[in-house]
mmCIF file of C-alpha atoms in Angstrom:
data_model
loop_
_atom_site.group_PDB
_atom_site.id
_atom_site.type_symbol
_atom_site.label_atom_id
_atom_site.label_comp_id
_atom_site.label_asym_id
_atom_site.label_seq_id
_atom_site.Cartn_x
_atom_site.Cartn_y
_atom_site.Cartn_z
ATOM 1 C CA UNK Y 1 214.804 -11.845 111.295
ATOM 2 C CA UNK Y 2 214.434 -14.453 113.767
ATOM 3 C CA UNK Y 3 211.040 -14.823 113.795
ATOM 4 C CA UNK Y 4 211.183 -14.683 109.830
ATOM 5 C CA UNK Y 5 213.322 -17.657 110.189
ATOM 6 C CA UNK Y 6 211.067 -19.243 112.632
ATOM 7 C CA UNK Y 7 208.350 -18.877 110.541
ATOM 8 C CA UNK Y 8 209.637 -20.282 107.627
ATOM 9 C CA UNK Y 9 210.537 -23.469 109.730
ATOM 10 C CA UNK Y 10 207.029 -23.876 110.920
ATOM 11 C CA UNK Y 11 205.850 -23.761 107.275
ATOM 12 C CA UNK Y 12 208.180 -25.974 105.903
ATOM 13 C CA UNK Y 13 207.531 -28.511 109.267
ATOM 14 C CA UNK Y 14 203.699 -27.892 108.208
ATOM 15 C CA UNK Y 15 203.885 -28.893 104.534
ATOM 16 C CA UNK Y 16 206.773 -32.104 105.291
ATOM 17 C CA UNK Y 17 204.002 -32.526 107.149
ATOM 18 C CA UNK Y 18 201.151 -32.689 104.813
ATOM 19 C CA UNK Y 19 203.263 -34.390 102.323
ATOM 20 C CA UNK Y 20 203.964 -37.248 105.016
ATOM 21 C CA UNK Y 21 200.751 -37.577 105.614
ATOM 22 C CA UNK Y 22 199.831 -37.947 101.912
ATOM 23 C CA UNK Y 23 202.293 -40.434 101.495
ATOM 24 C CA UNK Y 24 201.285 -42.413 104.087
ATOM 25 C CA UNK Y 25 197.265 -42.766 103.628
ATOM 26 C CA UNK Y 26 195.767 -44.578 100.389
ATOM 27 C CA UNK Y 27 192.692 -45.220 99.441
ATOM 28 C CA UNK Y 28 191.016 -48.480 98.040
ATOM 29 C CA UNK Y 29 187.998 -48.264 95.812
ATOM 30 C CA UNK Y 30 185.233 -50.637 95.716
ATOM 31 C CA UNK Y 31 186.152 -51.571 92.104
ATOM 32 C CA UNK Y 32 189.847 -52.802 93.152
ATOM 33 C CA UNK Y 33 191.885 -54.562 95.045
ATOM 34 C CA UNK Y 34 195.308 -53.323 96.970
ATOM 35 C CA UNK Y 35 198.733 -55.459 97.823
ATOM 36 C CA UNK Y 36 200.838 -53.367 100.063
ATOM 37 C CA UNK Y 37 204.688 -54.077 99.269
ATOM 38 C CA UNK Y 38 207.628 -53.314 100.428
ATOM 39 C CA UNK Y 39 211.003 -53.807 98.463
ATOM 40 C CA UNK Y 40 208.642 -55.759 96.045
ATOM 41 C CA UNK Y 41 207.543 -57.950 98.475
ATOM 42 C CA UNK Y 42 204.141 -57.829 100.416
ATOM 43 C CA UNK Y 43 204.092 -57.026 103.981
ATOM 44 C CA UNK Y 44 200.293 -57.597 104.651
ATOM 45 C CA UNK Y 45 197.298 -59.694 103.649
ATOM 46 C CA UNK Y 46 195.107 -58.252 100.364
ATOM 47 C CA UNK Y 47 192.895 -55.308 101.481
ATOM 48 C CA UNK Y 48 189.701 -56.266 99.417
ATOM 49 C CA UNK Y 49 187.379 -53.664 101.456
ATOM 50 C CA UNK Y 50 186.890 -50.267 100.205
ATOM 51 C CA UNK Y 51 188.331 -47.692 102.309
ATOM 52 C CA UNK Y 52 191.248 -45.596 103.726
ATOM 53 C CA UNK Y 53 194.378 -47.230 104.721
ATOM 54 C CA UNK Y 54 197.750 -46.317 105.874
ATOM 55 C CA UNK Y 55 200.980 -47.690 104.649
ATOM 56 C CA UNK Y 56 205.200 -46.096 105.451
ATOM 57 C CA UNK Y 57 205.940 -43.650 103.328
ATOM 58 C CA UNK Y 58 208.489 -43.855 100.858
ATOM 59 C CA UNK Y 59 209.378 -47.837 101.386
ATOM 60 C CA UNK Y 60 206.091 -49.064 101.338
ATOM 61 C CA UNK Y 61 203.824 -49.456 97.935
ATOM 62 C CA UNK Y 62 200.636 -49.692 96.815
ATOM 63 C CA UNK Y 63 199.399 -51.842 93.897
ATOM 64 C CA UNK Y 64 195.636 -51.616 92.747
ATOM 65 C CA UNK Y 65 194.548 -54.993 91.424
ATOM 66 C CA UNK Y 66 190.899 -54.792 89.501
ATOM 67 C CA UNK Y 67 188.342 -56.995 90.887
ATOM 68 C CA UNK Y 68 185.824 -57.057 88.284
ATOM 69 C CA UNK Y 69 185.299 -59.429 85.423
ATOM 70 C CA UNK Y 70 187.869 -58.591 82.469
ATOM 71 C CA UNK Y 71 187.390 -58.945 78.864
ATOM 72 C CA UNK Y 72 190.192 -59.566 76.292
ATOM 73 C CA UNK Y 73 188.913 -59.452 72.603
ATOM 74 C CA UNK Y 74 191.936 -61.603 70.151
ATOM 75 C CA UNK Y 75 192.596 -59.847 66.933
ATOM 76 C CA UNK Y 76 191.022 -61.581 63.776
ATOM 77 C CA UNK Y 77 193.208 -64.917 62.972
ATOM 78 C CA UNK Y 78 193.460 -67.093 60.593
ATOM 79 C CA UNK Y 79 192.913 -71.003 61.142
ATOM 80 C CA UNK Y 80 193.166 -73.947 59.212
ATOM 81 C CA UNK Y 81 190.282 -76.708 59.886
ATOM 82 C CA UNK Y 82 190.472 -80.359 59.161
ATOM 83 C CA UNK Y 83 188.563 -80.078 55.222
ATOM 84 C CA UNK Y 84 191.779 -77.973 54.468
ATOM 85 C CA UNK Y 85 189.937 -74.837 54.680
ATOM 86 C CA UNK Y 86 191.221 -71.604 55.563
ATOM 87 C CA UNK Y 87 189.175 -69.823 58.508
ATOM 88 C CA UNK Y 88 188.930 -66.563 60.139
ATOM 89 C CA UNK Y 89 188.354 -66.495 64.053
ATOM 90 C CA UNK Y 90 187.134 -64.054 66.119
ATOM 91 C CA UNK Y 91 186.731 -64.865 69.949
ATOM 92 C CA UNK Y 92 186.734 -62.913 73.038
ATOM 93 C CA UNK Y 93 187.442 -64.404 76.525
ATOM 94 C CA UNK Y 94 186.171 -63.003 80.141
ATOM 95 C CA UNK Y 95 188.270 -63.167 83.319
ATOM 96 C CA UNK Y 96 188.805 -61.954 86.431
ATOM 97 C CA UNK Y 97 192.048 -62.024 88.563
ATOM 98 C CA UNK Y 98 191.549 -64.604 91.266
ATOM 99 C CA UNK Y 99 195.197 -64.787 93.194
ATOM 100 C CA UNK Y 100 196.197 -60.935 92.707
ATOM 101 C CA UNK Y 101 199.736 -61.995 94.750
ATOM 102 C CA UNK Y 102 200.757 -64.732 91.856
ATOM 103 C CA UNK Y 103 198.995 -62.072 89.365
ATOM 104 C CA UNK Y 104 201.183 -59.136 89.867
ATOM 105 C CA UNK Y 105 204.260 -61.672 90.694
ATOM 106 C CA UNK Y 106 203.432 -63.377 87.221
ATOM 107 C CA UNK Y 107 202.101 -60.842 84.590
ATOM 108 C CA UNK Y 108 202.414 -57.572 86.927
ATOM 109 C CA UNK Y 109 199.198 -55.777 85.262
ATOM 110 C CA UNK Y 110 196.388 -56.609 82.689
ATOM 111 C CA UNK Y 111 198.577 -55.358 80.043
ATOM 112 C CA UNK Y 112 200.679 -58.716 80.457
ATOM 113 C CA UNK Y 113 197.432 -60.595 81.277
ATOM 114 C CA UNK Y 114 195.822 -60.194 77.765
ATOM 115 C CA UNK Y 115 199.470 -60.951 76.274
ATOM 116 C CA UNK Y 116 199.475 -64.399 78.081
ATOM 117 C CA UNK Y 117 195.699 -64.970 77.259
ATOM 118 C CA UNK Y 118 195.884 -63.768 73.818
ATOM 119 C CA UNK Y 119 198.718 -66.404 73.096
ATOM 120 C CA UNK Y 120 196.976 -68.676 75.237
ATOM 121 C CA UNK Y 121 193.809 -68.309 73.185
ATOM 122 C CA UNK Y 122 195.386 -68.446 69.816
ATOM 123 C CA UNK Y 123 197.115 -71.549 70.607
ATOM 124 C CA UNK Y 124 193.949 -73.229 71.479
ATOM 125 C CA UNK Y 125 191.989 -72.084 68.621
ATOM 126 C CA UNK Y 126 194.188 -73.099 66.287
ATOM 127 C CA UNK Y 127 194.741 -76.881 68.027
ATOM 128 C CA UNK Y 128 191.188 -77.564 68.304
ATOM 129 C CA UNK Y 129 189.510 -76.319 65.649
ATOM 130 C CA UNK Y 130 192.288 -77.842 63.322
ATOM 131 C CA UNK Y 131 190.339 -80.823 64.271
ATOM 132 C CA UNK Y 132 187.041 -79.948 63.305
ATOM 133 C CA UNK Y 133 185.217 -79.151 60.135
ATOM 134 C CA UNK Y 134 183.687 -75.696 59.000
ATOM 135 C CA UNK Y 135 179.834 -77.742 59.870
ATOM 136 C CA UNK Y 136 181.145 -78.285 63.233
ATOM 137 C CA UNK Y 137 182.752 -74.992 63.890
ATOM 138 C CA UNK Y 138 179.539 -72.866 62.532
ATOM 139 C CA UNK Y 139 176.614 -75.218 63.978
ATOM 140 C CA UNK Y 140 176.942 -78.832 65.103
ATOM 141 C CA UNK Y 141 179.949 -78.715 67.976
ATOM 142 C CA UNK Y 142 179.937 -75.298 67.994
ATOM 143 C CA UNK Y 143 179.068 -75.261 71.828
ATOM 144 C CA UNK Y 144 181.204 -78.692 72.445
ATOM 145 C CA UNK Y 145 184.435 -77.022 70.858
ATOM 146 C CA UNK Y 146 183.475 -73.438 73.128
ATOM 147 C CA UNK Y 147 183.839 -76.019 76.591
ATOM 148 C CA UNK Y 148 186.754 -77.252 75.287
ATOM 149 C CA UNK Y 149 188.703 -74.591 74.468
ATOM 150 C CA UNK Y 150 187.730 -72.908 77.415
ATOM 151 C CA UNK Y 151 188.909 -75.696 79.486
ATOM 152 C CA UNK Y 152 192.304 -75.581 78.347
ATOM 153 C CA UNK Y 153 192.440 -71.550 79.161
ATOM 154 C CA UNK Y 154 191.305 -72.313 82.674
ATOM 155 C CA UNK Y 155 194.555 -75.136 82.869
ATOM 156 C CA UNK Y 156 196.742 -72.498 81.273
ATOM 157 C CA UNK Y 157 195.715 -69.389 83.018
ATOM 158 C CA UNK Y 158 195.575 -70.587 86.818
ATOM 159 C CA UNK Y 159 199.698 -70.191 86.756
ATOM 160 C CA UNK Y 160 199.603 -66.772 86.063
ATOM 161 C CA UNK Y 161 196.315 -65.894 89.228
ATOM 162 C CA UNK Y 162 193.805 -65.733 86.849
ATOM 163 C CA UNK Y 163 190.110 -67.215 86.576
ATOM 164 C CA UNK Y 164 188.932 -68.081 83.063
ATOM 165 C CA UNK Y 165 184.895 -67.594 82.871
ATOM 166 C CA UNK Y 166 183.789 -67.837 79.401
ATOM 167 C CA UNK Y 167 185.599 -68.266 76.061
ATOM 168 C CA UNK Y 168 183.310 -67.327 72.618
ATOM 169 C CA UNK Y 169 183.901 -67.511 68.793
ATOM 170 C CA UNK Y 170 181.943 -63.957 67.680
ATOM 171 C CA UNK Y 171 182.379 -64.637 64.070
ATOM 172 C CA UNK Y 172 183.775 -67.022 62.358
ATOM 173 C CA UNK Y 173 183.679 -66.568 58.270
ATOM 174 C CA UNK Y 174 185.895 -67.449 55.089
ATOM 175 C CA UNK Y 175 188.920 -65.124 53.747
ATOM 176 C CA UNK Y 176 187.365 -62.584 51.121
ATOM 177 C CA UNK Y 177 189.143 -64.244 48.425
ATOM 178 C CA UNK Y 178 187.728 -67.639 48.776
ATOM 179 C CA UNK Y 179 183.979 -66.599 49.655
ATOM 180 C CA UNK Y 180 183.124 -65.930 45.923
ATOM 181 C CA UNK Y 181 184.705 -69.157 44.846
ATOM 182 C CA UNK Y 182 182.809 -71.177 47.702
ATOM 183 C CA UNK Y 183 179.359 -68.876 46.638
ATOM 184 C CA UNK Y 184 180.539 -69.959 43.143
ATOM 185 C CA UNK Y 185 180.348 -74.026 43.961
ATOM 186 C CA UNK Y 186 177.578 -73.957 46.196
ATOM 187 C CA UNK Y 187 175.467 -72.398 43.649
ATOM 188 C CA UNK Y 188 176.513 -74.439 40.903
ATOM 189 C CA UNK Y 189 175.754 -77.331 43.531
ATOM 190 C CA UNK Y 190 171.983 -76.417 43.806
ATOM 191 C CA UNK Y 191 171.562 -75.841 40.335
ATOM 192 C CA UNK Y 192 172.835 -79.952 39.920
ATOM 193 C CA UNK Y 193 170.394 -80.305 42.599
ATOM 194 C CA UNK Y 194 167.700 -78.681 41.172
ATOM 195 C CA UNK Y 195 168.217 -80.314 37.626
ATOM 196 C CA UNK Y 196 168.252 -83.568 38.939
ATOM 197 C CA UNK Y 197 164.910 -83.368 41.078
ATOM 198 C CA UNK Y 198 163.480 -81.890 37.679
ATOM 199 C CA UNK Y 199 165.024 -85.010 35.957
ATOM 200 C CA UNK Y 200 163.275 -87.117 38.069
ATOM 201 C CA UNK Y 201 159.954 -85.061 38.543
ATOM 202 C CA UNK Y 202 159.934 -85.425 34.395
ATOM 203 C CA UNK Y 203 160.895 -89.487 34.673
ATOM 204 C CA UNK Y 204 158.465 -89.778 37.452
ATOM 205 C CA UNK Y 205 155.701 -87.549 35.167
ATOM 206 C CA UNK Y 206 156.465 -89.875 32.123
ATOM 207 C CA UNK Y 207 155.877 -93.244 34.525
ATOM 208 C CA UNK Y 208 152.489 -91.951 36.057
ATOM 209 C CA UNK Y 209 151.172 -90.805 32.376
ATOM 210 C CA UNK Y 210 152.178 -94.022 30.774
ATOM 211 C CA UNK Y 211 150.256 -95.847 33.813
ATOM 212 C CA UNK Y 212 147.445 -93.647 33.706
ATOM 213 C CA UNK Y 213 147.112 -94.323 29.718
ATOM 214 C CA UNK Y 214 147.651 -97.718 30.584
ATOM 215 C CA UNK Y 215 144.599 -97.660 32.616
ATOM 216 C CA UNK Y 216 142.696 -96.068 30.284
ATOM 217 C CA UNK Y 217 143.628 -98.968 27.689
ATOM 218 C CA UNK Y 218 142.719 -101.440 30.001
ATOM 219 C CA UNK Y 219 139.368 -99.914 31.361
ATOM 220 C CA UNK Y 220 138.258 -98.452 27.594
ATOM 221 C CA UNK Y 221 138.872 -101.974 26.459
ATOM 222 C CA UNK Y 222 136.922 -103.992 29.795
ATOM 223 C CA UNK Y 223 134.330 -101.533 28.368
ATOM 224 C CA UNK Y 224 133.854 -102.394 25.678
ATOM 225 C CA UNK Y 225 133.837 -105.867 26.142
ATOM 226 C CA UNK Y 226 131.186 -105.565 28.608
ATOM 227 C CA UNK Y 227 129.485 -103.550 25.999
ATOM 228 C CA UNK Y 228 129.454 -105.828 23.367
ATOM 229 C CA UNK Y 229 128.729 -108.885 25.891
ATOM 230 C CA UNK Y 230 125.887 -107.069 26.952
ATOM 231 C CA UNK Y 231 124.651 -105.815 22.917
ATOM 232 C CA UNK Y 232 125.316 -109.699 22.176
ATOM 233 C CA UNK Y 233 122.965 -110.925 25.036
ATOM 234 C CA UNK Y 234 120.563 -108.146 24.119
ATOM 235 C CA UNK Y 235 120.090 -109.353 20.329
ATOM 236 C CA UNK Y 236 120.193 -112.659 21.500
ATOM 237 C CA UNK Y 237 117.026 -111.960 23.753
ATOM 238 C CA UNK Y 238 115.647 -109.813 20.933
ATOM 239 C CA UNK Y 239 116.170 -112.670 18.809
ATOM 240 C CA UNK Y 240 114.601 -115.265 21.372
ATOM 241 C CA UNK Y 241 111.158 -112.864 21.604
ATOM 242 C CA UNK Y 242 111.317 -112.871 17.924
ATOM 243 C CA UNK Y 243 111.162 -116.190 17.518
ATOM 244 C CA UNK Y 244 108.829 -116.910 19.985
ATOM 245 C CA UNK Y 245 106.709 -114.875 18.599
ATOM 246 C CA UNK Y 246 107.367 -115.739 14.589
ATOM 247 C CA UNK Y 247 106.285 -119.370 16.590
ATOM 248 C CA UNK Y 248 102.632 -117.951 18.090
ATOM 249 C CA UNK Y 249 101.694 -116.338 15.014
ATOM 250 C CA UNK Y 250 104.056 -116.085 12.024
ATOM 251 C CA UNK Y 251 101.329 -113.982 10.201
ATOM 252 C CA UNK Y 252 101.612 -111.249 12.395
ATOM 253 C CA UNK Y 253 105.405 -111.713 12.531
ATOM 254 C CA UNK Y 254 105.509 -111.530 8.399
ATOM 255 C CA UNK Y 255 102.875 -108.338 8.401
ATOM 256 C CA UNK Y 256 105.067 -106.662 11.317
ATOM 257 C CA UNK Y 257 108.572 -107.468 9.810
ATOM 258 C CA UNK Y 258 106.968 -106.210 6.434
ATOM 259 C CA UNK Y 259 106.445 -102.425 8.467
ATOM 260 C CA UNK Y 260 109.441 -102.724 9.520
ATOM 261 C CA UNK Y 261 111.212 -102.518 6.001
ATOM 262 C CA UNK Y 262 108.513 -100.559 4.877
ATOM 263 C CA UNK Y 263 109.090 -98.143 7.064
ATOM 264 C CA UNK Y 264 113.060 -98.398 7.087
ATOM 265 C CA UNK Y 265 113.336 -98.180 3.372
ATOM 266 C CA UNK Y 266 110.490 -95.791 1.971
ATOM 267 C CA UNK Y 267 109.884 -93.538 4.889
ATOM 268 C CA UNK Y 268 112.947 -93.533 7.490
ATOM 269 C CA UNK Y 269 114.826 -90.675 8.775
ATOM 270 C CA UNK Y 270 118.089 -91.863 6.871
ATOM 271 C CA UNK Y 271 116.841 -91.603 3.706
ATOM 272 C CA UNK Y 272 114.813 -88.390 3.949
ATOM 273 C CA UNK Y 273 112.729 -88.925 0.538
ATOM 274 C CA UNK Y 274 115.635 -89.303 -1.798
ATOM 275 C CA UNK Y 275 115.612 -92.989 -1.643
ATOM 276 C CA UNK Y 276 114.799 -94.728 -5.213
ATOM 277 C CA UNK Y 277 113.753 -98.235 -5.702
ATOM 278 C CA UNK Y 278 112.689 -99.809 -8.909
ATOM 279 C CA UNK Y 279 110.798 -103.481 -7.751
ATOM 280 C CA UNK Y 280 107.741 -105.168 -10.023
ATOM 281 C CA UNK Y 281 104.304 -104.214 -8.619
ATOM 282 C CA UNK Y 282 103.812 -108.187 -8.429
ATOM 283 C CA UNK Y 283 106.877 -108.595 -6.151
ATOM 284 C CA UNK Y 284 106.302 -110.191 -2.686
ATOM 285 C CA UNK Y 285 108.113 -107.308 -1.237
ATOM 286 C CA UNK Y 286 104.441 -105.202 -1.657
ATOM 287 C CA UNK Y 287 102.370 -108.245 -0.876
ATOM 288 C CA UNK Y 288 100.914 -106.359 1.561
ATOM 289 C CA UNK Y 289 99.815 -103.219 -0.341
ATOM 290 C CA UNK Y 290 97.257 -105.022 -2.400
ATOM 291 C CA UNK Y 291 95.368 -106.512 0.912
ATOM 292 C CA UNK Y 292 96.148 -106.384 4.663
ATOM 293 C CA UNK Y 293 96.068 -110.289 4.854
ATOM 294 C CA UNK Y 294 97.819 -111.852 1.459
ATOM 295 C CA UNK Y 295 98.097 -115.431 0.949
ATOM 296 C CA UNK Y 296 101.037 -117.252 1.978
ATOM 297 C CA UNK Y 297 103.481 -117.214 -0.984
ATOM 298 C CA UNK Y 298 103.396 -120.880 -1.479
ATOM 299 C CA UNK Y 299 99.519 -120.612 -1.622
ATOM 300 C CA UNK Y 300 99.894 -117.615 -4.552
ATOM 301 C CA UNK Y 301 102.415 -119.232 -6.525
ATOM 302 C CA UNK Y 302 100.393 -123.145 -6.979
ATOM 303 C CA UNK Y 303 96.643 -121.265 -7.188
ATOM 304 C CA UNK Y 304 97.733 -118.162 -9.756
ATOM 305 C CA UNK Y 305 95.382 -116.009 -7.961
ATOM 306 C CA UNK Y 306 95.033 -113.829 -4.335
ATOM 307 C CA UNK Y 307 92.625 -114.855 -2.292
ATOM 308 C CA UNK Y 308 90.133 -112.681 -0.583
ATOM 309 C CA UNK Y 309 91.017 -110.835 3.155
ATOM 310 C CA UNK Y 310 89.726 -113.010 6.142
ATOM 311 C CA UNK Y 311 87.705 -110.507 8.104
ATOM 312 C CA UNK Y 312 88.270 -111.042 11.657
#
């Protein structure tokens, strides 16, 4: 019975033992962090090395404190901007926990961390981008509002140990029930747009026609001009060889002018055999069908009769 009992002791000695032992060794992984307290308070420096570590059981404890970079994503809000527009936000913000004493002493655990940040973050959001115009917010200051915002998590979030390292708007896009409304106007915007460059394209049309007939006018008529100056200086020369040479032999010029109507009246192109004349045999239009050199008509008319052909 005795050695029953003696048994048992060494067993229960054994696993008190164990269980000590347990309780007194932790372990720190290379992800985290560890503040060793004791009544709440801490009773050495942080143990940032990964590795195993001994504390007192049962009045000292351990608290793990992550050491990587964070990430908080804020729920989908609402924000009015400065052209009265109604906005919705979604940003994310990255952090790590840079003082893990004045963390757990602040916010004890990331659970509190993203509720301070999240507040934090909507706050800012809603005072800077009140500012600022949907243009701004969606492409001109979109990286200039970012830095700003940002800066004002890094003030804020240093009292509670933590390190603000980026702050980013993933989307940022109009309530559901104005979208159609805004598709709506912009639409009926480009169509004014588009009517009014074709207004002009047909003004601008009209303008360069009316210039180019204009031109026409101008040049048909400079043509012309020149056309008739030049047919005027033509049968004035014409005119000028006819009469000099009427003046060197008006004999010639008579026979020769005689062909000419000859020609133009009984056997032109125009009148293609139809043409009819009824003229007296004896009429000085046929002088020269009787003999190849008549008389002047002065010389026929005083003498009665038609002289004979000079024979050259």
């Amino acid at each position: 019975m005795s050695r029953q009992i003696s048994g048992f002791a060494v067993a229960l000695v054994a696993v008190a033992a164990i269980v000590l032992a347990s309780m007194s060794m932790f372990v720190v992984d290379p992800t985290e962090q560890a503040l060793v307290l004791r009544f709440g308070q801490p009773v050495r420096d942080l143990i940032g090395a990964p590795g195993l570590y001994f504390k007192w059981p049962f009045i000292d404890a351990v608290v793990y404190i992550d050491k990587r970079i964070l990430a908080l994503d804020n729920e989908r809000q609402e924000v009015l901007v400065s052209d009265n527009q109604r906005l919705e936000v979604d940003a994310f913000v990255r952090y790590r926990i840079a003082d893990p004493l004045l963390f757990y002493q602040s916010v004890s655990n990331t659970r509190g961390a993203n509720a301070q940040l999240g507040g934090m973050l909507n706050s800012a959001l809603r005072r800077i981008l009140s500012e600022a115009s949907i243009t701004d917010i969606v492409r001109d200051k979109r990286d200039a509002l970012m830095a700003e915002i940002r800066d004002q998590m890094i003030a804020g979030a240093k009292r509670f140990g933590l390190a603000v390292i980026d702050v980013r708007i993933k989307r940022a896009d109009l309530p559901e029930e104005n979208s159609e409304a805004v598709f709506r106007r912009m639409q009926t915007e480009r169509q004014q747009r588009a009517a009014s460059y074709r207004a002009q394209g047909s003004q601008q049309a009209q303008q360069i026609r009316a210039e180019a007939d204009r031109k026409v006018t101008v040049i048909t008529a400079e043509a012309q001009r020149q056309a008739e100056q030049i047919r005027g200086e033509g049968d004035g020369e014409r005119n000028r060889i006819f009469a000099e040479a009427y003046g060197a032999d008006p004999e010639f010029f008579a026979f020769y002018r005689s062909m000419q109507a000859y020609h133009n009246s009984l056997g032109g192109e125009a009148n293609s055999g139809t043409t009819r004349a009824l003229l007296s045999p004896k009429s000085d239009f046929f002088r020269y069908f009787s003999t190849p050199t008549p008389a002047p008509a002065a010389q026929q008319t005083g003498s009665g009769s038609t002289p004979s052909a000079k024979a050259d």
